[in-house]
Amino acid sequence: MSDDCLFCKMASGALDVGKLHDDDLVFAIKDINPRAPTHLLVIPKEHIVDGRDVRAEHGPTVARMFVVAAALMESLQLAKRGYRIAFNVGEDAGMTVPHLHMHVLGGRRLGAEG
Ligand code: 5GP
Ligand code: ZN
């Protein structure tokens, strides 16, 4: 938990946000500024800054992020047509919230990355 971190505040419940999913390791929300018809964020409760800080012991948390993303997209009937999972890492990627999060984008044909 980092005191001034937006996603830590959401994780702890200090900040009220409509959660699409909430379990012991991760939660999921809709992105406030969606770049696709469906744009979800799957976020670990632990304060991991970004992909550069992921360690082997985070394996169960990272796996849960993928499992939750797949279940949510299946429930939204977007699994069959496909979708994009992306992680921004640091400044050049345009990361704005320094707490690891998975972007899950779907519902339209997406352009190339980058
Ligand atoms: P990043 O740019 O760090 O990879 O992604 C951060 C994402 O968090 C952005 O897509 C941004 O729109 C989203 N975001 C920032 N603040 C909020 C918020 O208060 N609520 C929600 N639901 N999403 C947010
Ligand atoms: Zn945090």
XYZ file of N, CA and C and ligand atoms in Angstrom:
367
model
N 0.854 -1.207 0.000
C 0.000 0.000 0.000
C 0.880 1.243 0.000
N 0.609 2.106 -0.961
C 1.317 3.381 -1.024
C 0.281 4.478 -0.778
N 0.544 5.334 0.177
C -0.465 6.277 0.686
C -1.078 7.167 -0.381
N -0.244 7.640 -1.331
C -0.780 8.586 -2.308
C -1.009 7.941 -3.673
N -1.278 6.641 -3.666
C -1.473 5.930 -4.935
C -2.967 5.725 -5.205
N -3.403 6.175 -6.388
C -4.813 6.081 -6.774
C -5.332 4.639 -6.713
N -4.577 3.709 -7.293
C -5.085 2.330 -7.352
C -5.017 1.642 -5.987
N -4.065 2.016 -5.135
C -4.065 1.490 -3.764
C -5.305 1.977 -3.009
N -5.693 3.232 -3.244
C -6.900 3.764 -2.579
C -8.140 3.012 -3.050
N -8.190 2.684 -4.336
C -9.318 1.888 -4.849
C -9.283 0.484 -4.238
N -8.083 -0.104 -4.182
C -7.944 -1.477 -3.662
C -8.428 -1.572 -2.224
N -8.089 -0.568 -1.412
C -8.437 -0.619 0.016
C -9.881 -0.224 0.278
N -10.522 0.390 -0.722
C -11.894 0.866 -0.530
C -11.949 2.305 -0.063
N -10.763 2.931 0.135
C -10.728 4.335 0.564
C -11.342 5.244 -0.502
N -11.233 4.797 -1.746
C -11.831 5.537 -2.863
C -12.897 4.642 -3.486
N -14.107 5.165 -3.583
C -15.220 4.371 -4.090
C -15.168 4.325 -5.607
N -15.141 3.122 -6.145
C -15.133 2.962 -7.590
C -15.929 1.691 -7.896
N -16.717 1.728 -8.943
C -17.516 0.548 -9.286
C -16.613 -0.574 -9.773
N -16.501 -1.626 -8.988
C -15.616 -2.735 -9.359
C -16.401 -3.808 -10.117
N -15.852 -4.235 -11.233
C -16.452 -5.308 -12.019
C -16.078 -6.660 -11.439
N -14.992 -6.669 -10.698
C -14.483 -7.897 -10.085
C -13.627 -7.482 -8.893
N -13.672 -8.306 -7.833
C -12.896 -8.006 -6.618
C -12.604 -9.327 -5.913
N -11.335 -9.674 -5.769
C -11.000 -10.885 -5.007
C -9.798 -10.594 -4.119
N -9.172 -11.642 -3.586
C -8.083 -11.434 -2.631
C -6.826 -10.862 -3.268
N -6.667 -11.035 -4.586
C -5.424 -10.602 -5.235
C -5.597 -9.425 -6.191
N -6.731 -9.348 -6.866
C -6.899 -8.338 -7.923
C -8.322 -7.788 -7.935
N -8.464 -6.633 -8.590
C -9.805 -6.106 -8.859
C -9.806 -5.548 -10.284
N -10.999 -5.299 -10.802
C -11.124 -4.793 -12.170
C -12.138 -3.663 -12.203
N -11.826 -2.655 -13.012
C -12.701 -1.487 -13.170
C -12.779 -1.127 -14.655
N -13.729 -0.270 -14.991
C -13.761 0.311 -16.331
C -12.816 1.501 -16.354
N -12.048 1.648 -17.426
C -11.181 2.815 -17.559
C -12.048 4.072 -17.685
N -11.663 5.124 -16.988
C -12.435 6.366 -16.986
C -12.371 7.073 -18.350
N -11.359 6.758 -19.122
C -11.155 7.387 -20.429
C -10.971 6.290 -21.484
N -12.067 5.614 -21.826
C -11.939 4.410 -22.656
C -11.446 4.689 -24.065
N -10.503 3.874 -24.532
C -9.965 3.980 -25.900
C -10.530 2.896 -26.808
N -11.519 2.189 -26.339
C -12.209 1.176 -27.152
C -13.598 1.023 -26.538
N -14.543 0.429 -27.265
C -15.891 0.262 -26.700
C -15.870 -0.419 -25.331
N -14.976 -1.378 -25.167
C -14.733 -1.964 -23.834
C -13.274 -1.719 -23.489
N -13.045 -1.055 -22.368
C -11.680 -0.785 -21.909
C -11.667 -0.981 -20.398
N -11.138 -2.123 -19.995
C -11.085 -2.478 -18.581
C -9.656 -2.360 -18.068
N -9.537 -2.199 -16.775
C -8.237 -2.253 -16.108
C -8.309 -3.364 -15.076
N -7.356 -4.265 -15.106
C -7.253 -5.314 -14.089
C -6.013 -4.996 -13.263
N -6.217 -4.882 -11.965
C -5.216 -4.243 -11.096
C -4.914 -5.124 -9.888
N -3.636 -5.395 -9.620
C -3.310 -6.156 -8.409
C -3.530 -5.296 -7.168
N -3.929 -5.923 -6.068
C -4.102 -5.149 -4.826
C -2.753 -4.728 -4.247
N -1.736 -5.554 -4.489
C -0.392 -5.211 -4.007
C 0.170 -4.057 -4.834
N 0.867 -3.150 -4.174
C 1.475 -2.016 -4.883
C 2.775 -2.458 -5.549
N 2.633 -2.922 -6.793
C 3.785 -3.216 -7.659
C 3.818 -2.045 -8.634
N 4.948 -1.378 -8.791
C 4.959 -0.135 -9.564
C 4.674 -0.380 -11.040
N 5.442 -1.260 -11.662
C 5.202 -1.558 -13.079
C 5.902 -2.863 -13.431
N 5.887 -3.196 -14.720
C 6.418 -4.483 -15.153
C 7.879 -4.705 -14.810
N 8.615 -3.615 -14.585
C 10.021 -3.759 -14.210
C 10.180 -4.299 -12.802
N 9.116 -4.237 -12.012
C 9.176 -4.674 -10.612
C 8.513 -6.026 -10.367
N 8.041 -6.652 -11.438
C 7.417 -7.969 -11.265
C 8.498 -9.012 -10.985
N 8.287 -9.813 -9.957
C 9.228 -10.856 -9.538
C 8.528 -12.211 -9.579
N 9.313 -13.262 -9.473
C 8.754 -14.623 -9.545
C 7.646 -14.820 -8.520
N 7.788 -14.216 -7.336
C 6.770 -14.431 -6.299
C 5.427 -13.763 -6.632
N 5.429 -12.893 -7.638
C 4.169 -12.291 -8.075
C 3.402 -13.184 -9.049
N 3.957 -14.372 -9.327
C 3.346 -15.271 -10.314
C 1.853 -15.481 -10.119
N 1.399 -15.864 -8.909
C -0.039 -16.083 -8.722
C -0.878 -14.835 -8.994
N -0.352 -13.667 -8.635
C -1.093 -12.419 -8.864
C -1.192 -12.123 -10.358
N -0.081 -12.260 -11.058
C -0.083 -11.978 -12.506
C -0.971 -12.989 -13.233
N -0.898 -14.248 -12.836
C -1.770 -15.254 -13.458
C -3.236 -14.913 -13.209
N -3.556 -14.490 -12.000
C -4.944 -14.133 -11.675
C -5.411 -12.969 -12.550
N -4.531 -12.016 -12.831
C -4.914 -10.898 -13.699
C -5.379 -11.415 -15.063
N -4.638 -12.369 -15.624
C -5.020 -12.921 -16.934
C -6.311 -13.728 -16.846
N -6.472 -14.479 -15.770
C -7.686 -15.296 -15.611
C -8.919 -14.386 -15.473
N -8.779 -13.323 -14.709
C -9.905 -12.393 -14.510
C -10.220 -11.662 -15.817
N -9.198 -11.235 -16.532
C -9.437 -10.567 -17.823
C -10.192 -11.492 -18.767
N -9.753 -12.743 -18.842
C -10.406 -13.704 -19.746
C -11.855 -13.933 -19.333
N -12.102 -14.061 -18.039
C -13.480 -14.309 -17.570
C -14.376 -13.106 -17.857
N -13.859 -11.912 -17.622
C -14.679 -10.710 -17.871
C -14.987 -10.565 -19.359
N -13.990 -10.775 -20.198
C -14.228 -10.623 -21.643
C -15.150 -11.731 -22.157
N -15.049 -12.900 -21.582
C -15.987 -13.987 -21.932
C -17.406 -13.568 -21.544
N -17.552 -13.017 -20.331
C -18.891 -12.629 -19.862
C -19.467 -11.486 -20.690
N -18.610 -10.686 -21.275
C -19.055 -9.583 -22.145
C -19.197 -10.030 -23.598
N -19.001 -11.324 -23.831
C -19.110 -11.937 -25.158
C -18.127 -11.333 -26.164
N -16.953 -10.986 -25.646
C -15.898 -10.430 -26.504
C -14.720 -11.390 -26.658
N -14.818 -12.558 -26.062
C -13.672 -13.475 -26.082
C -13.440 -14.050 -27.476
N -14.521 -14.438 -28.129
C -14.364 -15.149 -29.409
C -13.730 -14.248 -30.467
N -14.156 -12.998 -30.525
C -13.618 -12.112 -31.572
C -12.226 -11.585 -31.231
N -11.865 -11.658 -29.950
C -10.516 -11.267 -29.549
C -10.445 -9.861 -28.989
N -9.352 -9.582 -28.359
C -9.158 -8.300 -27.681
C -7.678 -8.110 -27.410
N -7.325 -6.981 -26.878
C -5.909 -6.705 -26.602
C -5.675 -6.559 -25.105
N -4.570 -7.150 -24.664
C -4.073 -6.944 -23.304
C -2.776 -6.166 -23.429
N -2.653 -5.083 -22.667
C -1.433 -4.263 -22.748
C -1.032 -3.769 -21.361
N 0.267 -3.667 -21.183
C 0.830 -3.081 -19.961
C 1.746 -1.940 -20.373
N 1.498 -0.758 -19.902
C 2.464 0.311 -20.092
C 3.536 0.196 -19.007
N 4.756 0.510 -19.396
C 5.880 0.446 -18.446
C 6.663 1.745 -18.568
N 6.469 2.625 -17.614
C 7.284 3.827 -17.529
C 6.951 4.914 -18.537
N 7.845 5.868 -18.589
C 7.605 7.153 -19.239
C 7.368 7.055 -20.743
N 8.240 6.355 -21.464
C 8.093 6.303 -22.922
C 6.805 5.605 -23.348
N 6.262 4.757 -22.486
C 4.994 4.077 -22.794
C 3.801 4.953 -22.431
N 4.080 6.099 -21.802
C 2.995 6.998 -21.422
C 2.263 6.573 -20.166
N 2.930 5.801 -19.334
C 2.286 5.351 -18.094
C 1.964 6.552 -17.215
N 0.734 6.596 -16.721
C 0.316 7.744 -15.908
C 0.038 7.381 -14.455
N -0.284 6.116 -14.189
C -0.538 5.687 -12.805
C 0.503 4.618 -12.452
N 1.485 4.970 -11.615
C 2.573 4.036 -11.325
C 2.194 2.965 -10.307
N 1.250 2.145 -10.707
C 0.829 0.940 -9.960
C 0.418 -0.034 -11.058
N 1.083 -1.171 -11.122
C 0.875 -2.140 -12.212
C -0.602 -2.302 -12.559
N -0.923 -2.279 -13.836
C -2.305 -2.530 -14.266
C -2.301 -3.043 -15.693
N -3.253 -3.896 -15.950
C -3.435 -4.494 -17.266
C -4.570 -3.768 -17.966
N -4.307 -3.236 -19.163
C -5.378 -2.684 -19.998
C -5.980 -3.840 -20.805
N -7.287 -3.909 -20.846
C -7.984 -4.928 -21.636
C -8.938 -4.180 -22.563
N -8.636 -4.225 -23.854
C -9.367 -3.411 -24.836
C -10.046 -4.311 -25.851
N -11.317 -4.041 -26.113
C -12.015 -4.853 -27.095
C -13.267 -4.173 -27.597
N -13.937 -4.870 -28.514
C -15.199 -4.354 -29.043
C -15.054 -3.612 -30.354
N -13.835 -3.474 -30.848
C -13.612 -2.942 -32.192
C -12.307 -3.533 -32.719
N -12.104 -3.419 -34.037
C -10.844 -3.874 -34.633
C -9.773 -2.868 -34.220
N -8.744 -3.338 -33.553
C -7.707 -2.460 -33.004
C -6.559 -2.313 -33.991
N -5.956 -1.127 -34.006
C -4.800 -0.889 -34.872
C -3.542 -1.508 -34.278
N -2.464 -1.353 -34.998
C -1.185 -1.875 -34.523
C -0.756 -1.140 -33.249
N 0.023 -1.799 -32.439
C 0.530 -1.163 -31.221
C 1.582 -0.114 -31.578
N 1.772 0.807 -30.666
C 2.899 1.715 -30.782
C 2.633 3.008 -31.501
P -1.575 4.127 -17.818
O -1.598 5.336 -18.704
O -0.851 4.410 -16.528
O -1.126 2.859 -18.472
O -3.104 3.823 -17.452
C -3.785 4.448 -16.432
C -5.232 4.405 -16.814
O -6.008 4.725 -15.687
C -5.599 5.408 -17.901
O -6.097 4.708 -19.045
C -6.645 6.297 -17.252
O -7.685 6.647 -18.129
C -7.127 5.439 -16.097
N -7.573 6.208 -14.950
C -6.933 7.254 -14.365
N -7.631 7.710 -13.308
C -8.735 6.922 -13.217
C -9.849 6.905 -12.305
O -9.967 7.699 -11.370
N -10.803 5.957 -12.525
C -10.711 5.047 -13.551
N -11.708 4.164 -13.676
N -9.668 5.034 -14.418
C -8.703 5.957 -14.245
Zn -0.508 1.503 -5.472
